[in-house]
Short mmCIF file of C-alpha atoms in Angstrom, two decimals:
data_model
loop_
_atom_site.label_atom_id
_atom_site.label_comp_id
_atom_site.label_asym_id
_atom_site.label_seq_id
_atom_site.Cartn_x
_atom_site.Cartn_y
_atom_site.Cartn_z
CA GLN A 9 18.69 -0.53 0.36
CA VAL A 10 16.07 1.10 -1.83
CA GLN A 11 14.30 4.14 -0.40
CA LEU A 12 11.43 6.20 -1.79
CA GLN A 13 10.58 9.81 -0.92
CA GLU A 14 7.52 11.75 -2.03
CA SER A 15 7.63 15.50 -2.68
CA GLY A 16 5.28 18.18 -3.95
CA PRO A 17 2.88 20.94 -2.91
CA GLY A 18 0.92 20.31 0.25
CA LEU A 19 -1.95 22.54 -0.85
CA VAL A 20 -3.75 22.51 -4.18
CA LYS A 21 -6.75 24.59 -5.19
CA PRO A 22 -9.96 22.92 -6.39
CA SER A 23 -10.08 22.26 -10.15
CA GLN A 24 -6.29 22.48 -10.41
CA THR A 25 -3.77 19.69 -11.01
CA LEU A 26 -2.07 17.80 -8.20
CA SER A 27 1.54 16.97 -9.06
CA LEU A 28 3.78 14.76 -6.93
CA THR A 29 7.22 13.27 -7.45
CA CYS A 30 8.74 10.16 -5.92
CA THR A 31 12.54 10.05 -5.77
CA VAL A 32 14.10 6.60 -5.72
CA SER A 33 17.47 6.11 -4.05
CA GLY A 34 19.60 3.01 -3.63
CA ASP A 35 18.87 1.51 -7.04
CA SER A 36 18.13 2.52 -10.61
CA ILE A 37 14.45 2.99 -11.42
CA SER A 38 15.17 1.25 -14.74
CA SER A 39 16.60 -1.93 -13.25
CA GLY A 40 14.69 -5.05 -12.36
CA SER A 41 11.07 -5.90 -12.95
CA TYR A 42 9.06 -3.50 -10.87
CA HIS A 43 5.86 -1.52 -10.98
CA TRP A 44 6.29 2.01 -9.63
CA SER A 45 3.03 2.78 -7.89
CA TRP A 46 0.97 5.47 -6.21
CA ILE A 47 -1.44 4.80 -3.33
CA ARG A 48 -3.44 7.26 -1.26
CA GLN A 49 -5.23 7.36 2.08
CA PRO A 50 -7.83 10.00 2.92
CA ALA A 51 -7.84 10.97 6.58
CA GLY A 52 -9.58 8.34 8.68
CA LYS A 53 -10.13 6.07 5.69
CA GLY A 54 -8.47 3.10 4.05
CA LEU A 55 -5.86 2.75 1.35
CA GLU A 56 -6.72 3.33 -2.31
CA TRP A 57 -4.53 2.19 -5.20
CA ILE A 58 -4.15 4.94 -7.80
CA GLY A 59 -2.05 3.30 -10.46
CA ARG A 60 1.37 2.16 -11.57
CA MET A 61 4.02 2.34 -14.25
CA TYR A 62 6.10 -0.66 -15.23
CA THR A 63 9.80 -0.50 -15.99
CA ASP A 64 8.96 -0.67 -19.72
CA GLY A 65 6.83 2.47 -19.46
CA SER A 66 3.43 0.79 -19.62
CA THR A 67 0.82 2.08 -17.20
CA LYS A 68 -2.30 0.89 -15.43
CA TYR A 69 -4.72 3.10 -13.51
CA SER A 70 -7.62 2.71 -11.13
CA PRO A 71 -10.83 2.78 -13.18
CA SER A 72 -12.32 5.33 -10.78
CA LEU A 73 -9.46 7.79 -11.42
CA LYS A 74 -8.41 6.80 -14.93
CA SER A 75 -9.83 9.88 -16.64
CA ARG A 76 -7.85 12.24 -14.39
CA VAL A 77 -4.58 10.48 -13.58
CA SER A 78 -1.24 9.98 -15.28
CA ILE A 79 2.02 8.47 -14.04
CA SER A 80 5.34 9.11 -15.75
CA VAL A 81 9.00 8.40 -15.13
CA ASP A 82 12.17 10.46 -15.46
CA THR A 83 15.00 7.95 -15.58
CA SER A 84 17.66 10.68 -15.68
CA LYS A 85 16.53 11.86 -12.24
CA ASN A 86 15.56 8.39 -10.95
CA GLN A 87 12.06 9.71 -10.25
CA PHE A 88 8.48 8.91 -11.13
CA SER A 89 5.58 11.30 -10.94
CA LEU A 90 1.84 11.50 -10.41
CA LYS A 91 -0.51 14.02 -11.97
CA LEU A 92 -4.16 14.20 -10.97
CA THR A 93 -6.28 16.77 -12.76
CA SER A 94 -9.45 18.61 -11.77
CA VAL A 95 -9.02 17.92 -8.08
CA THR A 96 -11.76 18.33 -5.49
CA ALA A 97 -11.85 18.12 -1.69
CA ALA A 98 -12.35 14.35 -2.11
CA ASP A 99 -8.76 14.13 -3.36
CA THR A 100 -7.41 15.40 -0.02
CA ALA A 101 -5.28 12.52 1.28
CA MET A 102 -1.90 11.21 2.27
CA TYR A 103 -0.20 10.13 -0.94
CA PHE A 104 2.32 7.28 -0.90
CA CYS A 105 4.65 6.04 -3.58
CA ALA A 106 5.70 2.41 -3.52
CA ARG A 107 7.52 -0.22 -5.53
CA GLU A 108 5.66 -3.41 -6.42
CA ASP A 109 7.65 -6.51 -7.25
CA SER A 110 6.23 -7.88 -10.48
CA TYR A 111 6.84 -11.51 -9.44
CA TYR A 112 5.97 -11.63 -5.77
CA VAL A 113 3.45 -8.80 -6.23
CA PHE A 114 3.67 -6.93 -2.97
CA PHE A 115 4.47 -3.29 -2.25
CA ASP A 116 7.92 -2.75 -0.77
CA PRO A 117 9.35 -0.33 -0.01
CA TRP A 118 6.97 2.58 0.49
CA GLY A 119 7.68 6.25 0.97
CA GLN A 120 6.63 7.92 4.21
CA GLY A 121 3.84 9.71 2.42
CA THR A 122 3.01 13.34 1.74
CA LEU A 123 -0.20 15.07 2.77
CA VAL A 124 -2.03 16.92 0.02
CA THR A 125 -4.95 19.16 0.92
CA VAL A 126 -7.35 20.44 -1.72
CA SER A 127 -8.73 23.76 -0.58
CA SER A 128 -9.19 27.29 -1.85
CA ASP B 28 -13.01 -4.85 -8.60
CA ILE B 29 -12.24 -7.41 -5.90
CA GLU B 30 -13.64 -6.25 -2.56
CA MET B 31 -11.59 -7.02 0.54
CA THR B 32 -13.42 -7.20 3.87
CA GLN B 33 -11.38 -7.11 7.05
CA SER B 34 -12.52 -7.81 10.58
CA PRO B 35 -12.56 -6.56 13.18
CA SER B 36 -12.14 -2.87 12.33
CA SER B 37 -10.48 -2.34 15.69
CA LEU B 38 -9.46 -4.32 18.72
CA SER B 39 -7.89 -3.72 22.10
CA ALA B 40 -5.25 -6.09 23.35
CA SER B 41 -2.52 -6.38 25.95
CA VAL B 42 1.18 -7.02 25.57
CA GLY B 43 1.67 -10.76 25.32
CA ASP B 44 -1.76 -11.44 23.80
CA ARG B 45 -2.41 -13.44 20.65
CA VAL B 46 -4.27 -11.38 18.05
CA THR B 47 -6.06 -12.63 14.95
CA ILE B 48 -7.28 -10.47 12.06
CA THR B 49 -9.30 -11.91 9.21
CA CYS B 50 -9.63 -10.81 5.61
CA ARG B 51 -12.16 -12.07 3.08
CA ALA B 52 -12.04 -11.51 -0.68
CA SER B 53 -15.19 -11.18 -2.78
CA GLN B 54 -13.79 -13.79 -5.18
CA SER B 55 -10.94 -16.26 -5.17
CA ILE B 56 -7.52 -14.62 -5.14
CA ASN B 57 -5.59 -17.89 -4.77
CA LYS B 58 -2.67 -16.93 -2.49
CA PHE B 59 -2.23 -13.38 -3.76
CA LEU B 60 -2.78 -11.71 -0.40
CA ASN B 61 -0.43 -9.37 1.43
CA TRP B 62 -0.49 -7.85 4.92
CA TYR B 63 0.88 -4.40 5.82
CA GLN B 64 1.48 -2.52 9.04
CA LEU B 65 0.89 1.25 9.11
CA LYS B 66 2.03 3.65 11.80
CA PRO B 67 1.55 7.44 11.69
CA GLY B 68 4.53 9.26 10.21
CA LYS B 69 6.27 6.08 9.11
CA ALA B 70 6.50 4.30 5.79
CA PRO B 71 4.05 1.38 5.60
CA LYS B 72 5.71 -1.99 5.99
CA VAL B 73 4.93 -5.33 4.38
CA LEU B 74 4.70 -8.15 6.90
CA ILE B 75 3.44 -11.12 4.92
CA TYR B 76 3.21 -11.72 1.17
CA LEU B 77 1.62 -14.49 -0.87
CA ALA B 78 -0.64 -15.18 2.11
CA SER B 79 1.92 -16.89 4.32
CA THR B 80 5.48 -15.85 3.44
CA LEU B 81 7.14 -13.76 6.12
CA GLN B 82 8.98 -10.77 4.69
CA SER B 83 12.67 -10.66 5.53
CA GLY B 84 13.34 -8.90 8.81
CA VAL B 85 9.79 -9.26 10.14
CA PRO B 86 9.59 -10.95 13.55
CA SER B 87 8.39 -14.56 13.54
CA ARG B 88 5.50 -13.70 15.90
CA PHE B 89 3.70 -12.55 12.73
CA SER B 90 2.16 -15.28 10.63
CA GLY B 91 -0.34 -15.52 7.81
CA SER B 92 -2.54 -18.27 6.46
CA GLY B 93 -5.32 -18.91 4.00
CA SER B 94 -6.03 -19.24 0.31
CA GLY B 95 -8.92 -18.66 -2.03
CA THR B 96 -11.15 -16.14 -0.27
CA ASP B 97 -10.36 -16.40 3.45
CA PHE B 98 -7.16 -15.27 5.09
CA THR B 99 -5.80 -14.66 8.58
CA LEU B 100 -3.02 -12.61 10.10
CA THR B 101 -1.94 -13.74 13.55
CA ILE B 102 0.31 -11.88 15.94
CA SER B 103 1.43 -14.09 18.78
CA ASN B 104 2.91 -12.56 21.93
CA LEU B 105 1.90 -8.97 21.03
CA GLN B 106 4.70 -6.46 21.64
CA PRO B 107 4.43 -2.69 22.35
CA GLU B 108 5.74 -1.88 18.87
CA ASP B 109 2.90 -3.91 17.28
CA PHE B 110 0.22 -1.37 18.20
CA ALA B 111 -0.62 -0.10 14.73
CA THR B 112 -3.15 -0.43 11.91
CA TYR B 113 -3.04 -3.51 9.70
CA TYR B 114 -4.29 -3.83 6.13
CA CYS B 115 -4.75 -6.76 3.83
CA GLN B 116 -4.32 -6.26 0.06
CA GLN B 117 -5.02 -8.48 -2.91
CA SER B 118 -2.60 -8.72 -5.82
CA GLU B 119 -4.54 -11.23 -7.91
CA ASN B 120 -5.49 -8.53 -10.37
CA THR B 121 -5.85 -4.80 -10.91
CA PRO B 122 -7.07 -2.54 -9.54
CA ARG B 123 -5.18 -3.57 -6.43
CA THR B 124 -7.55 -3.31 -3.47
CA PHE B 125 -7.13 -3.14 0.28
CA GLY B 126 -9.21 -4.08 3.27
CA GLN B 127 -10.54 -1.24 5.37
CA GLY B 128 -7.93 -1.79 8.07
CA THR B 129 -7.78 -3.10 11.63
CA LYS B 130 -6.52 -0.79 14.35
CA VAL B 131 -4.82 -2.62 17.20
CA ASP B 132 -4.56 -0.52 20.34
CA ILE B 133 -3.62 -1.00 23.94
CA LYS B 134 -6.22 -2.38 26.32
#
């Protein structure tokens, strides 16, 4: 069964770049028709879609974050990554990676999430 | 962006109760509506996709209905493990958007 696990620094300074990695196990990140996605949840708030990368390498981002976000994939490590530049306290959140089926279009599975705090 | 409005934002219920959560989209999303369960420290879990299809392994006490703009998640015979926060999410187009969540706690 496919499993996803987020990793990366738990603390990032304001104006710096947040970098997270999602490691996929149980299947090849290159197989099938999936969107590899990032979603976040600020404390006490709802879920926000950040963006996704398709198996062919094409990407789509949230318009509100588009100028600061990039998602990439490393097929040799079976990982995909998130970079968010110029972070502020508003970017403090639990960050989840998830796989979206391109046909049935729902997120499954998800990682457990990793908390990132933006603070000096 | 398609705005998703969930109600109620929280509710208290007892084991064995029937619980209904509603989700309204700001425009038609056909049947592209999913429901998720979130618990602290655990990976979120899809319960229902395409408005009414039960994900494999999810108990049959969960059901979904609706199309267009109005959708419902029903939990019949609420169990202790069902106390959690539930989110709807549209997959009609991008950006994907979620409702604000409904927290179900113990009465």
